Amino acid sequence: MTVSRKLRLLLVAGARPNFVKIAPLMDALRARADRAETLLVHTGQHYDEALSKSFFDQLGIPRPDVNLEVGSASHAKQTAEVMTRFEPVVVDWKPDIVVVVGDVNSTVACALVAAKLGVRVAHVEAGLRSFDRTMPEEINRLLTDAISDFLFVTEPSGVENLQHEGVVAEKIHLVGNVMIDSLKKFLPIARHSTALRDYHLVPPEEQGNMPWADSSFGKLPGAQHIPFALLTLHRPSNVDEPEKLGKLLDVLNEIGREIPVFFPVHPRTRERLDRFGLTRWARTSWTHKELVHKHACVLLAPPVGYLEFLHLMSEATFVLTDSGGIQEETTALGVPCLTLRDNTERPITVSQGTNQLIGADPEKIFPAVKAILRGETKRGRVPDLWDGAAAQRIIAILLDTP
Ligand code: UDP
């Protein structure tokens, strides 16, 4: 009797959004350990506690088997460094398939190494296109998809984009969204986080019925906390030019007078804020008493962990963001999202979800916020296949490969 060899899958994770996508894949693989051997490689593109270690801990991702420790650098240097350090790992371990996720430099770097060594590449979150080649992520998406053998897609627009680029149908698999797998699994746990208390959105000692549940900061019937907005910003198009970032912050400050804005700052943005001297207007702490008395403002905080962020996102009156993944998460949660970009590679979040593309023009941002505060929120539905089982579908397809 011949015993069939296990499939050797090498998974790559490099940056914060990757970890959220890798976690459900690792879970699905753990359940199929009889059929697959796994090697988890962390490239070290994000490396600190806040953007990396806390995600491994909270999402229950096993310790990486290999850490390439590339760290921060320019795009060319970082991509080259990942490639140089990743190549011997592939040569030594001899995977059958290298699995890359998302659109960061580690994604394209590892895909390229694998493809040149004749190893098949699976790209999770393939086909997304903003059609904006000034975005580094768009270049990473295009190149990764061009050399991948399995293209796992989250939404129908991705399938169409790949077809237009001439990818054969057999390579394209519409499987749903692994980021939403994580959200579905962790939301019930996240709801027990102390984030609302830590950031003084509930009183210090209690979380029960609040007299100010109908606070005029925002409309959240029955809210058990101070209504608040959640903000993230890190795209080069918004944070790299002092004048543009300054104007954006002016309008965010205006919004902060209407409703407290909680802003966990990405290190990339923090570096720009400090370098451009743009932090004077913001606060680094607020008290519950101030919030109760409607002394709203923008609160700058360090990036928060996944569970805390999920909790805050699910409770926010609305989210302002230029993130890719957060557009999807807010759609899955049914929370209004105002995206501070002119385009999105995730159009289903606009056509079906709660997302509105409003760009970075202050003239448009403030009225959009006012509309939400008046209760005029965009309703949406959760896209098909965003059901928590995308990773299982992906692993089933890979295990079925001859
Ligand atoms: N996120 C988090 N803490 C934060 C900000 C974001 O846990 O302070 C999570 C968020 O829920 C999502 C992921 O990080 O799962 C998105 O990462 P990011 O916006 O950096 O990347 P993008 O999706 O734009 O590539």
Short mmCIF file of C-alpha atoms and ligand atoms in Angstrom, two decimals:
data_model
loop_
_atom_site.label_atom_id
_atom_site.label_comp_id
_atom_site.label_asym_id
_atom_site.label_seq_id
_atom_site.Cartn_x
_atom_site.Cartn_y
_atom_site.Cartn_z
CA MET A 1 0.00 0.00 0.00
CA THR A 2 1.40 3.44 -0.88
CA VAL A 3 1.06 6.22 1.68
CA SER A 4 0.52 9.59 -0.05
CA ARG A 5 2.95 12.28 0.99
CA LYS A 6 1.61 15.31 2.87
CA LEU A 7 1.25 18.56 0.94
CA ARG A 8 3.97 21.00 2.00
CA LEU A 9 2.53 24.49 2.40
CA LEU A 10 4.73 27.46 3.24
CA LEU A 11 2.72 30.45 4.51
CA VAL A 12 4.09 33.98 4.53
CA ALA A 13 3.04 36.82 6.84
CA GLY A 14 4.78 40.16 7.03
CA ALA A 15 2.62 43.04 8.21
CA ARG A 16 -0.35 43.81 10.48
CA PRO A 17 -3.15 43.15 7.98
CA ASN A 18 -1.43 39.89 6.93
CA PHE A 19 -1.63 38.47 10.44
CA VAL A 20 -5.42 38.88 10.51
CA LYS A 21 -5.59 36.92 7.22
CA ILE A 22 -3.06 34.21 8.12
CA ALA A 23 -4.74 33.29 11.44
CA PRO A 24 -7.80 31.52 9.91
CA LEU A 25 -5.59 29.76 7.34
CA MET A 26 -3.42 28.37 10.13
CA ASP A 27 -6.58 27.29 11.99
CA ALA A 28 -7.94 25.51 8.92
CA LEU A 29 -4.58 23.81 8.39
CA ARG A 30 -4.37 22.66 11.99
CA ALA A 31 -7.61 20.76 11.37
CA ARG A 32 -6.05 19.10 8.30
CA ALA A 33 -2.66 18.21 9.79
CA ASP A 34 -3.19 14.67 8.50
CA ARG A 35 -2.95 16.00 4.93
CA ALA A 36 -0.64 19.02 5.09
CA GLU A 37 2.67 20.06 6.60
CA THR A 38 3.03 23.75 7.29
CA LEU A 39 5.91 26.18 7.60
CA LEU A 40 5.05 29.69 8.79
CA VAL A 41 7.49 32.41 7.74
CA HIS A 42 7.32 35.89 9.28
CA THR A 43 9.28 38.32 7.13
CA GLY A 44 9.59 40.88 9.94
CA GLN A 45 8.23 43.72 7.77
CA HIS A 46 6.24 44.74 10.87
CA TYR A 47 8.19 43.67 13.91
CA ASP A 48 7.19 45.49 17.08
CA GLU A 49 4.84 44.49 19.89
CA ALA A 50 1.95 46.71 18.75
CA LEU A 51 1.92 45.74 15.08
CA SER A 52 3.14 42.16 15.26
CA LYS A 53 3.55 40.25 18.53
CA SER A 54 0.19 41.28 20.01
CA PHE A 55 -1.51 40.00 16.84
CA PHE A 56 0.14 36.59 17.12
CA ASP A 57 -0.91 36.39 20.77
CA GLN A 58 -4.48 37.61 20.36
CA LEU A 59 -5.24 35.71 17.15
CA GLY A 60 -3.62 32.52 18.46
CA ILE A 61 -1.20 32.27 15.53
CA PRO A 62 1.58 29.76 16.24
CA ARG A 63 5.07 31.15 16.68
CA PRO A 64 6.62 31.54 13.22
CA ASP A 65 8.97 28.71 12.25
CA VAL A 66 11.25 31.25 10.58
CA ASN A 67 11.60 35.00 11.12
CA LEU A 68 13.46 36.83 8.36
CA GLU A 69 13.68 40.01 10.50
CA VAL A 70 13.90 42.38 7.56
CA GLY A 71 12.56 45.46 9.40
CA SER A 72 11.75 48.82 7.84
CA ALA A 73 13.48 50.23 4.76
CA SER A 74 12.65 51.83 1.42
CA HIS A 75 10.39 49.79 -0.86
CA ALA A 76 13.27 48.54 -3.00
CA LYS A 77 15.52 47.67 -0.08
CA GLN A 78 12.79 45.96 1.91
CA THR A 79 11.54 43.95 -1.08
CA ALA A 80 15.08 42.94 -2.00
CA GLU A 81 15.92 41.99 1.57
CA VAL A 82 12.82 39.79 1.88
CA MET A 83 13.73 38.08 -1.40
CA THR A 84 17.34 37.50 -0.42
CA ARG A 85 16.44 36.05 2.98
CA PHE A 86 13.42 34.06 1.75
CA GLU A 87 15.14 32.24 -1.12
CA PRO A 88 17.25 29.85 1.03
CA VAL A 89 14.19 28.99 3.14
CA VAL A 90 12.33 27.83 0.02
CA VAL A 91 15.38 26.00 -1.29
CA ASP A 92 15.86 24.17 2.03
CA TRP A 93 12.23 23.36 2.91
CA LYS A 94 11.06 22.57 -0.64
CA PRO A 95 7.38 23.52 -0.32
CA ASP A 96 4.82 22.34 -2.85
CA ILE A 97 3.00 25.68 -2.62
CA VAL A 98 3.90 29.09 -1.18
CA VAL A 99 0.83 30.93 0.18
CA VAL A 100 0.97 34.74 0.28
CA VAL A 101 -1.78 37.08 1.48
CA GLY A 102 -2.75 40.70 0.86
CA ASP A 103 -0.75 43.35 -0.93
CA VAL A 104 2.33 44.29 1.09
CA ASN A 105 5.96 44.18 -0.02
CA SER A 106 6.43 40.76 1.58
CA THR A 107 3.57 39.43 -0.57
CA VAL A 108 5.17 40.29 -3.90
CA ALA A 109 8.73 39.54 -2.75
CA CYS A 110 7.96 35.98 -1.62
CA ALA A 111 5.70 35.27 -4.60
CA LEU A 112 8.52 36.26 -6.94
CA VAL A 113 11.10 34.10 -5.17
CA ALA A 114 8.79 31.07 -5.21
CA ALA A 115 7.75 31.49 -8.85
CA LYS A 116 11.40 31.73 -9.98
CA LEU A 117 12.25 28.57 -8.06
CA GLY A 118 9.41 26.80 -9.85
CA VAL A 119 7.23 26.56 -6.73
CA ARG A 120 3.51 27.20 -7.19
CA VAL A 121 2.14 30.37 -5.60
CA ALA A 122 -1.28 30.82 -4.00
CA HIS A 123 -2.42 34.43 -3.52
CA VAL A 124 -5.13 35.01 -0.95
CA GLU A 125 -7.02 38.27 -1.64
CA ALA A 126 -6.23 38.25 -5.35
CA GLY A 127 -7.82 40.39 -8.07
CA LEU A 128 -8.49 43.54 -6.05
CA ARG A 129 -7.71 46.65 -8.12
CA SER A 130 -7.90 50.34 -7.24
CA PHE A 131 -6.64 51.17 -10.78
CA ASP A 132 -4.37 53.68 -9.09
CA ARG A 133 -0.74 52.83 -9.74
CA THR A 134 0.49 55.56 -7.42
CA MET A 135 -0.46 53.16 -4.60
CA PRO A 136 2.45 50.85 -3.78
CA GLU A 137 -0.09 48.16 -2.86
CA GLU A 138 -1.59 48.26 -6.37
CA ILE A 139 1.80 47.43 -7.88
CA ASN A 140 2.18 44.57 -5.40
CA ARG A 141 -1.29 43.23 -6.27
CA LEU A 142 -0.74 43.35 -10.04
CA LEU A 143 2.65 41.66 -9.93
CA THR A 144 1.68 39.00 -7.41
CA ASP A 145 -1.42 38.01 -9.37
CA ALA A 146 0.54 37.85 -12.62
CA ILE A 147 2.77 35.07 -11.26
CA SER A 148 0.33 33.20 -9.01
CA ASP A 149 -1.13 29.78 -9.78
CA PHE A 150 -4.06 29.93 -7.35
CA LEU A 151 -5.94 33.21 -7.14
CA PHE A 152 -8.30 33.27 -4.16
CA VAL A 153 -10.74 36.13 -4.53
CA THR A 154 -12.96 37.90 -1.98
CA GLU A 155 -15.54 39.60 -4.23
CA PRO A 156 -16.86 39.31 -7.81
CA SER A 157 -15.02 42.47 -9.00
CA GLY A 158 -11.77 40.57 -8.37
CA VAL A 159 -12.84 37.77 -10.69
CA GLU A 160 -13.70 40.28 -13.44
CA ASN A 161 -10.39 42.11 -13.02
CA LEU A 162 -8.40 38.89 -13.34
CA GLN A 163 -10.41 37.81 -16.39
CA HIS A 164 -9.70 41.18 -18.04
CA GLU A 165 -6.01 40.64 -17.36
CA GLY A 166 -6.20 37.31 -19.17
CA VAL A 167 -5.95 34.94 -16.21
CA VAL A 168 -7.40 31.53 -17.09
CA ALA A 169 -10.60 30.61 -15.29
CA GLU A 170 -9.14 27.47 -13.69
CA LYS A 171 -6.80 29.57 -11.58
CA ILE A 172 -9.51 31.85 -10.17
CA HIS A 173 -11.47 30.83 -7.07
CA LEU A 174 -14.11 33.08 -5.50
CA VAL A 175 -13.89 31.89 -1.91
CA GLY A 176 -14.88 34.81 0.33
CA ASN A 177 -12.87 36.81 2.79
CA VAL A 178 -10.40 35.42 5.33
CA MET A 179 -10.30 38.76 7.16
CA ILE A 180 -13.99 38.26 7.89
CA ASP A 181 -13.25 34.71 9.09
CA SER A 182 -11.15 36.32 11.82
CA LEU A 183 -13.79 38.93 12.55
CA LYS A 184 -16.52 36.30 12.95
CA LYS A 185 -14.39 34.15 15.19
CA PHE A 186 -13.08 36.94 17.40
CA LEU A 187 -15.97 39.42 17.69
CA PRO A 188 -17.64 37.59 20.61
CA ILE A 189 -14.27 37.52 22.41
CA ALA A 190 -13.47 41.14 21.48
CA ARG A 191 -16.74 42.30 23.08
CA HIS A 192 -15.23 41.34 26.45
CA SER A 193 -12.23 43.61 25.95
CA THR A 194 -11.74 46.55 28.28
CA ALA A 195 -11.20 48.99 25.39
CA LEU A 196 -14.30 51.12 26.10
CA ARG A 197 -13.27 51.46 29.72
CA ASP A 198 -9.57 51.92 28.96
CA TYR A 199 -10.39 54.88 26.73
CA HIS A 200 -12.95 56.33 29.19
CA LEU A 201 -15.96 55.79 26.97
CA VAL A 202 -17.75 54.15 29.92
CA PRO A 203 -17.45 55.27 33.54
CA PRO A 204 -14.51 53.85 35.49
CA GLU A 205 -16.43 51.25 37.53
CA GLU A 206 -19.57 50.21 35.72
CA GLN A 207 -20.72 49.20 32.32
CA GLY A 208 -24.48 49.10 33.09
CA ASN A 209 -27.25 51.46 31.98
CA MET A 210 -25.84 54.89 31.36
CA PRO A 211 -27.96 57.98 31.92
CA TRP A 212 -26.37 59.66 28.92
CA ALA A 213 -27.22 56.81 26.55
CA ASP A 214 -29.05 59.29 24.34
CA SER A 215 -26.12 61.73 24.25
CA SER A 216 -26.37 64.22 21.43
CA PHE A 217 -22.81 63.39 20.32
CA GLY A 218 -24.30 60.82 18.02
CA LYS A 219 -27.30 58.66 17.48
CA LEU A 220 -26.90 55.19 18.86
CA PRO A 221 -30.22 54.18 20.39
CA GLY A 222 -29.61 52.29 23.59
CA ALA A 223 -25.87 52.90 23.47
CA GLN A 224 -24.16 51.84 26.65
CA HIS A 225 -21.21 54.13 26.13
CA ILE A 226 -20.35 57.61 24.96
CA PRO A 227 -20.88 57.69 21.18
CA PHE A 228 -17.57 58.13 19.40
CA ALA A 229 -15.94 58.01 15.97
CA LEU A 230 -12.93 55.82 15.18
CA LEU A 231 -10.20 57.07 12.84
CA THR A 232 -7.22 55.42 11.11
CA LEU A 233 -4.88 56.98 8.57
CA HIS A 234 -1.71 55.64 7.01
CA ARG A 235 -1.84 55.76 3.20
CA PRO A 236 1.06 57.71 1.66
CA SER A 237 -1.43 59.77 -0.38
CA ASN A 238 -2.89 61.15 2.87
CA VAL A 239 0.03 61.34 5.25
CA ASP A 240 3.20 61.98 3.25
CA GLU A 241 2.69 65.65 2.30
CA PRO A 242 2.63 68.12 5.19
CA GLU A 243 0.12 70.46 3.55
CA LYS A 244 -2.35 67.71 2.69
CA LEU A 245 -2.04 66.03 6.07
CA GLY A 246 -2.41 69.41 7.80
CA LYS A 247 -5.67 70.15 5.95
CA LEU A 248 -7.01 66.71 6.73
CA LEU A 249 -6.20 67.18 10.40
CA ASP A 250 -8.00 70.54 10.40
CA VAL A 251 -11.24 68.93 9.29
CA LEU A 252 -10.76 66.00 11.66
CA ASN A 253 -10.35 68.53 14.44
CA GLU A 254 -13.65 70.12 13.38
CA ILE A 255 -15.28 66.70 13.56
CA GLY A 256 -13.70 66.26 16.99
CA ARG A 257 -15.79 69.18 18.22
CA GLU A 258 -18.97 67.33 17.26
CA ILE A 259 -18.13 63.85 18.49
CA PRO A 260 -15.07 62.38 20.28
CA VAL A 261 -12.71 60.93 17.69
CA PHE A 262 -10.48 58.07 18.82
CA PHE A 263 -7.38 57.92 16.61
CA PRO A 264 -4.95 55.00 17.13
CA VAL A 265 -1.99 56.23 15.12
CA HIS A 266 -0.04 53.96 12.77
CA PRO A 267 3.75 54.36 13.37
CA ARG A 268 4.16 55.56 9.78
CA THR A 269 1.70 58.39 10.44
CA ARG A 270 3.15 59.11 13.89
CA GLU A 271 6.55 59.66 12.30
CA ARG A 272 5.06 62.19 9.82
CA LEU A 273 3.02 63.99 12.50
CA ASP A 274 6.15 64.43 14.60
CA ARG A 275 8.38 65.38 11.66
CA PHE A 276 5.88 67.91 10.26
CA GLY A 277 5.14 69.31 13.74
CA LEU A 278 1.44 68.54 13.37
CA THR A 279 0.48 67.25 16.82
CA ARG A 280 -0.21 70.47 18.71
CA TRP A 281 -3.95 70.42 18.05
CA ALA A 282 -4.56 66.91 19.32
CA ARG A 283 -5.02 65.46 22.78
CA THR A 284 -3.24 62.46 24.22
CA SER A 285 -5.75 61.87 27.00
CA TRP A 286 -9.36 62.59 27.82
CA THR A 287 -11.45 61.85 30.90
CA HIS A 288 -14.86 60.32 31.11
CA LYS A 289 -16.15 63.45 32.79
CA GLU A 290 -14.99 65.60 29.90
CA LEU A 291 -16.73 63.32 27.44
CA VAL A 292 -19.96 63.32 29.47
CA HIS A 293 -19.90 67.12 29.39
CA LYS A 294 -19.44 67.01 25.64
CA HIS A 295 -15.89 68.32 25.59
CA ALA A 296 -15.19 66.31 22.50
CA CYS A 297 -11.86 66.30 20.67
CA VAL A 298 -9.50 64.05 18.73
CA LEU A 299 -7.52 61.66 20.91
CA LEU A 300 -4.18 60.44 19.56
CA ALA A 301 -3.32 56.98 20.87
CA PRO A 302 -0.78 54.29 20.00
CA PRO A 303 -2.10 51.54 17.67
CA VAL A 304 -4.38 49.18 19.56
CA GLY A 305 -4.51 45.39 19.56
CA TYR A 306 -6.82 43.49 17.22
CA LEU A 307 -9.42 42.56 19.85
CA GLU A 308 -9.57 46.10 21.23
CA PHE A 309 -9.80 47.55 17.72
CA LEU A 310 -12.56 45.12 16.74
CA HIS A 311 -14.48 46.04 19.87
CA LEU A 312 -14.12 49.77 19.23
CA MET A 313 -15.01 49.38 15.56
CA SER A 314 -18.17 47.42 16.38
CA GLU A 315 -19.30 50.10 18.84
CA ALA A 316 -18.30 53.22 16.88
CA THR A 317 -21.00 55.54 15.56
CA PHE A 318 -18.92 55.64 12.39
CA VAL A 319 -15.39 54.96 11.18
CA LEU A 320 -13.15 57.29 9.19
CA THR A 321 -10.31 55.48 7.46
CA ASP A 322 -7.99 55.06 4.50
CA SER A 323 -7.31 51.40 5.34
CA GLY A 324 -8.19 48.60 2.95
CA GLY A 325 -9.21 45.96 5.44
CA ILE A 326 -11.23 48.29 7.65
CA GLN A 327 -13.57 49.07 4.73
CA GLU A 328 -14.40 45.35 4.68
CA GLU A 329 -14.63 44.91 8.44
CA THR A 330 -17.08 47.82 8.83
CA THR A 331 -19.22 46.35 6.04
CA ALA A 332 -19.28 43.01 7.86
CA LEU A 333 -20.19 44.79 11.11
CA GLY A 334 -22.80 47.07 9.52
CA VAL A 335 -20.99 50.14 10.87
CA PRO A 336 -20.93 53.25 8.63
CA CYS A 337 -17.50 53.85 7.10
CA LEU A 338 -16.29 57.04 5.45
CA THR A 339 -13.23 56.22 3.37
CA LEU A 340 -10.80 59.10 2.97
CA ARG A 341 -9.69 58.03 -0.50
CA ASP A 342 -10.81 58.70 -4.07
CA ASN A 343 -10.84 55.05 -5.06
CA THR A 344 -11.18 51.62 -3.54
CA GLU A 345 -9.97 48.20 -4.60
CA ARG A 346 -12.91 46.79 -2.59
CA PRO A 347 -15.93 48.17 -4.49
CA ILE A 348 -18.37 45.69 -2.97
CA THR A 349 -18.07 47.57 0.32
CA VAL A 350 -19.62 50.55 -1.49
CA SER A 351 -22.11 48.75 -3.76
CA GLN A 352 -23.39 46.41 -1.03
CA GLY A 353 -21.85 47.50 2.25
CA THR A 354 -21.76 50.53 4.52
CA ASN A 355 -18.76 52.21 2.90
CA GLN A 356 -18.80 55.66 1.28
CA LEU A 357 -15.83 56.96 -0.68
CA ILE A 358 -15.50 60.61 0.21
CA GLY A 359 -11.87 61.39 -0.64
CA ALA A 360 -9.67 63.69 1.38
CA ASP A 361 -11.44 66.92 0.48
CA PRO A 362 -12.49 68.71 3.70
CA GLU A 363 -15.47 70.19 1.82
CA LYS A 364 -16.88 66.69 1.45
CA ILE A 365 -15.78 65.10 4.71
CA PHE A 366 -17.55 67.39 7.13
CA PRO A 367 -21.00 67.26 5.47
CA ALA A 368 -20.75 63.45 5.28
CA VAL A 369 -20.08 63.32 9.03
CA LYS A 370 -22.91 65.74 9.78
CA ALA A 371 -25.30 63.53 7.80
CA ILE A 372 -24.34 60.52 9.90
CA LEU A 373 -24.77 62.50 13.12
CA ARG A 374 -28.27 63.42 11.91
CA GLY A 375 -28.95 59.71 11.65
CA GLU A 376 -28.69 59.50 7.86
CA THR A 377 -26.58 56.38 7.74
CA LYS A 378 -25.95 54.15 4.74
CA ARG A 379 -27.35 50.69 5.26
CA GLY A 380 -25.71 47.69 3.74
CA ARG A 381 -25.61 43.95 3.54
CA VAL A 382 -22.80 41.48 4.14
CA PRO A 383 -21.49 40.20 0.78
CA ASP A 384 -21.98 36.56 -0.19
CA LEU A 385 -19.33 34.16 1.08
CA TRP A 386 -18.18 36.55 3.82
CA ASP A 387 -19.42 33.88 6.19
CA GLY A 388 -16.41 32.84 8.28
CA ALA A 389 -15.50 29.81 6.18
CA ALA A 390 -13.23 31.26 3.47
CA ALA A 391 -10.03 29.75 4.88
CA GLN A 392 -11.58 26.27 4.96
CA ARG A 393 -12.56 26.64 1.29
CA ILE A 394 -9.03 27.74 0.40
CA ILE A 395 -7.37 24.84 2.20
CA ALA A 396 -9.84 22.36 0.68
CA ILE A 397 -8.93 23.61 -2.82
CA LEU A 398 -5.19 23.44 -2.12
CA LEU A 399 -5.47 19.93 -0.65
CA ASP A 400 -7.36 18.83 -3.72
CA THR A 401 -4.46 19.81 -5.98
CA PRO A 402 -2.81 16.98 -7.86
N1 UDP B 1 -6.17 47.27 13.25
C1 UDP B 1 -5.86 47.01 14.59
N2 UDP B 1 -5.45 48.05 15.39
C2 UDP B 1 -5.36 49.34 14.94
C3 UDP B 1 -5.69 49.60 13.58
C4 UDP B 1 -6.07 48.53 12.76
O1 UDP B 1 -5.95 45.87 15.04
O2 UDP B 1 -4.99 50.23 15.72
C5 UDP B 1 -6.54 46.12 12.38
C6 UDP B 1 -7.83 46.23 11.62
O3 UDP B 1 -8.93 45.77 12.35
C7 UDP B 1 -7.57 45.35 10.41
C8 UDP B 1 -6.11 45.56 10.15
O4 UDP B 1 -5.54 46.03 11.36
O5 UDP B 1 -7.81 43.99 10.73
C9 UDP B 1 -5.93 46.57 9.02
O6 UDP B 1 -4.64 46.95 8.95
P1 UDP B 1 -4.16 48.26 8.13
O7 UDP B 1 -5.24 49.28 8.12
O8 UDP B 1 -2.84 48.60 8.71
O9 UDP B 1 -3.88 47.66 6.69
P2 UDP B 1 -4.64 47.71 5.29
O10 UDP B 1 -5.89 46.90 5.48
O11 UDP B 1 -4.89 49.12 4.93
O12 UDP B 1 -3.70 47.04 4.36
#
